[in-house]
PDB file of C-alpha atoms in Angstrom:
ATOM      1  CA  MET A   1       0.000   0.000   0.000  1.00 86.00           C
ATOM      2  CA  PHE A   2       2.455   2.691   1.183  1.00 97.00           C
ATOM      3  CA  SER A   3       6.193   2.112   1.082  1.00 98.00           C
ATOM      4  CA  HIS A   4       7.800   5.497   1.767  1.00 98.00           C
ATOM      5  CA  ILE A   5       6.233   7.914   4.249  1.00 98.00           C
ATOM      6  CA  LEU A   6       7.252  11.554   4.664  1.00 98.00           C
ATOM      7  CA  VAL A   7       6.972  12.856   8.226  1.00 98.00           C
ATOM      8  CA  PRO A   8       7.514  16.618   8.470  1.00 97.00           C
ATOM      9  CA  THR A   9       8.471  18.029  11.852  1.00 95.00           C
ATOM     10  CA  ASP A  10       8.604  21.482  13.379  1.00 92.00           C
ATOM     11  CA  GLY A  11       9.778  20.186  16.740  1.00 90.00           C
ATOM     12  CA  SER A  12       6.388  20.537  18.417  1.00 91.00           C
ATOM     13  CA  ASP A  13       4.719  17.856  20.502  1.00 92.00           C
ATOM     14  CA  TYR A  14       2.009  17.670  17.838  1.00 92.00           C
ATOM     15  CA  ALA A  15       4.569  16.914  15.150  1.00 94.00           C
ATOM     16  CA  MET A  16       6.162  14.225  17.329  1.00 96.00           C
ATOM     17  CA  HIS A  17       2.734  12.668  17.878  1.00 96.00           C
ATOM     18  CA  ALA A  18       2.254  12.529  14.101  1.00 96.00           C
ATOM     19  CA  ALA A  19       5.756  11.047  13.759  1.00 98.00           C
ATOM     20  CA  GLU A  20       4.847   8.282  16.212  1.00 98.00           C
ATOM     21  CA  ILE A  21       1.715   7.501  14.201  1.00 98.00           C
ATOM     22  CA  GLY A  22       3.675   7.550  10.933  1.00 98.00           C
ATOM     23  CA  ILE A  23       6.334   5.262  12.369  1.00 98.00           C
ATOM     24  CA  GLY A  24       3.703   2.851  13.684  1.00 98.00           C
ATOM     25  CA  LEU A  25       2.046   2.786  10.281  1.00 98.00           C
ATOM     26  CA  ALA A  26       5.391   2.272   8.551  1.00 98.00           C
ATOM     27  CA  ARG A  27       6.192  -0.596  10.882  1.00 98.00           C
ATOM     28  CA  SER A  28       2.901  -2.343  10.168  1.00 98.00           C
ATOM     29  CA  LEU A  29       3.276  -1.849   6.400  1.00 97.00           C
ATOM     30  CA  GLY A  30       6.996  -2.561   6.152  1.00 98.00           C
ATOM     31  CA  ALA A  31       7.526   0.979   4.872  1.00 98.00           C
ATOM     32  CA  ARG A  32      10.341   3.413   5.467  1.00 98.00           C
ATOM     33  CA  ILE A  33      10.268   6.975   6.828  1.00 98.00           C
ATOM     34  CA  TYR A  34      11.655  10.217   5.462  1.00 98.00           C
ATOM     35  CA  ALA A  35      11.772  12.787   8.274  1.00 98.00           C
ATOM     36  CA  PHE A  36      11.786  16.373   7.028  1.00 98.00           C
ATOM     37  CA  HIS A  37      12.240  19.795   8.600  1.00 97.00           C
ATOM     38  CA  VAL A  38      11.798  23.193   6.952  1.00 95.00           C
ATOM     39  CA  LEU A  39      13.994  26.068   8.070  1.00 92.00           C
ATOM     40  CA  ALA A  40      13.123  29.698   7.507  1.00 83.00           C
ATOM     41  CA  PRO A  41      15.676  31.369   5.238  1.00 79.00           C
ATOM     42  CA  LEU A  42      18.154  33.637   6.925  1.00 64.00           C
ATOM     43  CA  ALA A  43      16.983  37.222   7.077  1.00 60.00           C
ATOM     44  CA  ALA A  44      19.365  39.726   5.490  1.00 50.00           C
ATOM     45  CA  VAL A  45      19.844  41.560   8.792  1.00 50.00           C
ATOM     46  CA  ALA A  46      20.874  38.374  10.610  1.00 51.00           C
ATOM     47  CA  TYR A  47      23.176  37.435   7.747  1.00 54.00           C
ATOM     48  CA  LEU A  48      24.915  40.804   7.776  1.00 55.00           C
ATOM     49  CA  SER A  49      25.233  40.625  11.550  1.00 56.00           C
ATOM     50  CA  ASP A  50      26.922  37.217  11.280  1.00 53.00           C
ATOM     51  CA  VAL A  51      29.273  38.483   8.568  1.00 56.00           C
ATOM     52  CA  ILE A  52      30.209  41.648  10.478  1.00 57.00           C
ATOM     53  CA  GLN A  53      30.755  39.831  13.777  1.00 58.00           C
ATOM     54  CA  HIS A  54      32.528  36.828  12.211  1.00 56.00           C
ATOM     55  CA  THR A  55      30.805  34.606  14.749  1.00 58.00           C
ATOM     56  CA  GLU A  56      31.977  31.036  15.041  1.00 56.00           C
ATOM     57  CA  ASP A  57      28.476  29.600  15.118  1.00 63.00           C
ATOM     58  CA  SER A  58      26.318  31.503  12.700  1.00 75.00           C
ATOM     59  CA  HIS A  59      22.554  31.708  12.662  1.00 76.00           C
ATOM     60  CA  VAL A  60      22.470  29.189   9.829  1.00 81.00           C
ATOM     61  CA  GLU A  61      24.670  26.720  11.689  1.00 86.00           C
ATOM     62  CA  ARG A  62      22.488  26.979  14.804  1.00 87.00           C
ATOM     63  CA  ALA A  63      19.313  26.523  12.744  1.00 88.00           C
ATOM     64  CA  VAL A  64      20.742  23.488  10.960  1.00 92.00           C
ATOM     65  CA  LEU A  65      21.841  22.014  14.297  1.00 94.00           C
ATOM     66  CA  ARG A  66      18.293  22.416  15.698  1.00 93.00           C
ATOM     67  CA  ALA A  67      16.843  20.843  12.553  1.00 96.00           C
ATOM     68  CA  GLN A  68      19.228  17.901  12.809  1.00 97.00           C
ATOM     69  CA  GLN A  69      18.304  17.388  16.474  1.00 96.00           C
ATOM     70  CA  ARG A  70      14.617  17.235  15.533  1.00 97.00           C
ATOM     71  CA  LEU A  71      15.330  14.798  12.707  1.00 98.00           C
ATOM     72  CA  ASP A  72      17.471  12.683  15.051  1.00 98.00           C
ATOM     73  CA  GLU A  73      14.548  12.410  17.490  1.00 97.00           C
ATOM     74  CA  ILE A  74      12.385  10.900  14.775  1.00 98.00           C
ATOM     75  CA  ALA A  75      15.199   8.632  13.591  1.00 98.00           C
ATOM     76  CA  GLU A  76      15.650   7.350  17.137  1.00 98.00           C
ATOM     77  CA  LEU A  77      11.929   6.550  17.437  1.00 98.00           C
ATOM     78  CA  ALA A  78      12.005   4.806  14.069  1.00 98.00           C
ATOM     79  CA  ASN A  79      15.086   2.794  14.953  1.00 98.00           C
ATOM     80  CA  LYS A  80      13.453   1.625  18.189  1.00 98.00           C
ATOM     81  CA  ALA A  81      10.470   0.471  16.129  1.00 98.00           C
ATOM     82  CA  GLY A  82      12.689  -1.274  13.596  1.00 98.00           C
ATOM     83  CA  VAL A  83      11.745   1.135  10.799  1.00 98.00           C
ATOM     84  CA  ASP A  84      14.261   2.405   8.247  1.00 98.00           C
ATOM     85  CA  CYS A  85      14.497   6.181   8.523  1.00 98.00           C
ATOM     86  CA  HIS A  86      16.475   8.863   6.789  1.00 97.00           C
ATOM     87  CA  GLY A  87      15.846  12.556   6.698  1.00 97.00           C
ATOM     88  CA  GLY A  88      16.679  15.993   5.502  1.00 97.00           C
ATOM     89  CA  TYR A  89      15.903  19.657   5.721  1.00 97.00           C
ATOM     90  CA  ALA A  90      15.407  22.603   3.406  1.00 96.00           C
ATOM     91  CA  PHE A  91      15.333  26.372   3.644  1.00 93.00           C
ATOM     92  CA  ASP A  92      12.046  27.831   2.395  1.00 94.00           C
ATOM     93  CA  ARG A  93       9.721  30.685   3.332  1.00 91.00           C
ATOM     94  CA  ARG A  94       6.771  28.468   2.439  1.00 93.00           C
ATOM     95  CA  PRO A  95       7.018  25.232   4.439  1.00 94.00           C
ATOM     96  CA  TYR A  96       4.114  23.610   2.597  1.00 95.00           C
ATOM     97  CA  VAL A  97       5.909  24.009  -0.746  1.00 96.00           C
ATOM     98  CA  ALA A  98       9.073  22.470   0.701  1.00 97.00           C
ATOM     99  CA  ILE A  99       7.100  19.571   2.218  1.00 97.00           C
ATOM    100  CA  VAL A 100       5.327  18.729  -1.046  1.00 98.00           C
ATOM    101  CA  GLY A 101       8.583  19.153  -2.971  1.00 97.00           C
ATOM    102  CA  ALA A 102      10.467  16.844  -0.607  1.00 98.00           C
ATOM    103  CA  ALA A 103       7.733  14.214  -0.837  1.00 98.00           C
ATOM    104  CA  LYS A 104       7.975  14.228  -4.633  1.00 97.00           C
ATOM    105  CA  LYS A 105      11.778  14.333  -4.705  1.00 98.00           C
ATOM    106  CA  GLN A 106      12.044  11.413  -2.268  1.00 98.00           C
ATOM    107  CA  HIS A 107       9.273   9.474  -4.063  1.00 98.00           C
ATOM    108  CA  CYS A 108       7.123   9.322  -0.939  1.00 98.00           C
ATOM    109  CA  ASP A 109       3.649   7.918  -1.378  1.00 97.00           C
ATOM    110  CA  LEU A 110       2.158   9.255   1.876  1.00 98.00           C
ATOM    111  CA  ILE A 111       2.637  12.313   4.074  1.00 98.00           C
ATOM    112  CA  VAL A 112       1.808  12.010   7.778  1.00 98.00           C
ATOM    113  CA  MET A 113       1.553  15.328   9.584  1.00 95.00           C
ATOM    114  CA  SER A 114      -0.181  17.034  12.488  1.00 92.00           C
ATOM    115  CA  THR A 115      -2.920  19.625  12.359  1.00 84.00           C
ATOM    116  CA  HIS A 116      -1.248  21.824  14.949  1.00 71.00           C
ATOM    117  CA  GLY A 117       2.248  23.194  15.201  1.00 49.00           C
ATOM    118  CA  TYR A 118       3.479  26.471  16.517  1.00 51.00           C
ATOM    119  CA  ALA A 119       0.513  28.859  16.311  1.00 55.00           C
ATOM    120  CA  THR A 120       1.102  32.235  14.742  1.00 58.00           C
ATOM    121  CA  LEU A 121      -1.018  35.128  13.586  1.00 56.00           C
ATOM    122  CA  ASP A 122      -0.274  34.041  10.022  1.00 53.00           C
ATOM    123  CA  ARG A 123      -1.709  30.606  10.745  1.00 53.00           C
ATOM    124  CA  MET A 124      -4.890  32.072  12.212  1.00 53.00           C
ATOM    125  CA  LEU A 125      -5.367  34.346   9.210  1.00 50.00           C
ATOM    126  CA  LEU A 126      -4.223  32.144   6.351  1.00 49.00           C
ATOM    127  CA  GLY A 127      -4.634  28.593   7.614  1.00 59.00           C
ATOM    128  CA  SER A 128      -2.213  25.947   8.771  1.00 84.00           C
ATOM    129  CA  GLU A 129       0.641  24.433   6.811  1.00 89.00           C
ATOM    130  CA  THR A 130      -1.306  21.175   6.855  1.00 91.00           C
ATOM    131  CA  ASN A 131      -4.240  22.847   5.109  1.00 90.00           C
ATOM    132  CA  ARG A 132      -1.861  24.292   2.553  1.00 92.00           C
ATOM    133  CA  VAL A 133      -0.276  20.887   1.916  1.00 95.00           C
ATOM    134  CA  LEU A 134      -3.725  19.383   1.463  1.00 93.00           C
ATOM    135  CA  GLY A 135      -4.621  22.125  -0.991  1.00 92.00           C
ATOM    136  CA  CYS A 136      -1.673  21.660  -3.342  1.00 93.00           C
ATOM    137  CA  CYS A 137      -0.603  18.052  -3.020  1.00 92.00           C
ATOM    138  CA  ASP A 138      -1.548  15.039  -5.132  1.00 95.00           C
ATOM    139  CA  ILE A 139       0.076  12.663  -2.624  1.00 96.00           C
ATOM    140  CA  PRO A 140      -2.219  11.247   0.084  1.00 97.00           C
ATOM    141  CA  VAL A 141      -1.933  13.043   3.437  1.00 97.00           C
ATOM    142  CA  LEU A 142      -2.774  11.443   6.774  1.00 97.00           C
ATOM    143  CA  VAL A 143      -3.695  14.260   9.143  1.00 94.00           C
ATOM    144  CA  CYS A 144      -3.136  13.514  12.841  1.00 93.00           C
ATOM    145  CA  HIS A 145      -5.009  15.480  15.473  1.00 83.00           C
TER     146      HIS A 145
END
């Protein structure tokens, strides 16, 4: 049925709940997991600040480290369940576009994601990333609440 499941994460408890469901489903189907995290692109002001200060650990390096920690959490859960898991991240201002793009690039046949992440004014006004993924994706999406 499904052989490669994309599990996006933003580090929230809701995303981890969806990851647990995705991993359980993958285990029962003999599928593998692709964990994915979207990072906001570096703002020009932060970039210039890093360049001027010549800091050892730049904003980008810290963001990538946080993303890798979140991906490692999912990989650890998958490994405990005996599910093959790999992952990646991307920089994009539109997380839903990056999620759909990653699913297609990795040849995923299902996306498992939560309905709640970090709430923002943008989310209240424009809808959640999950709703946006549902609106532009031709890959099945399992929405976890």
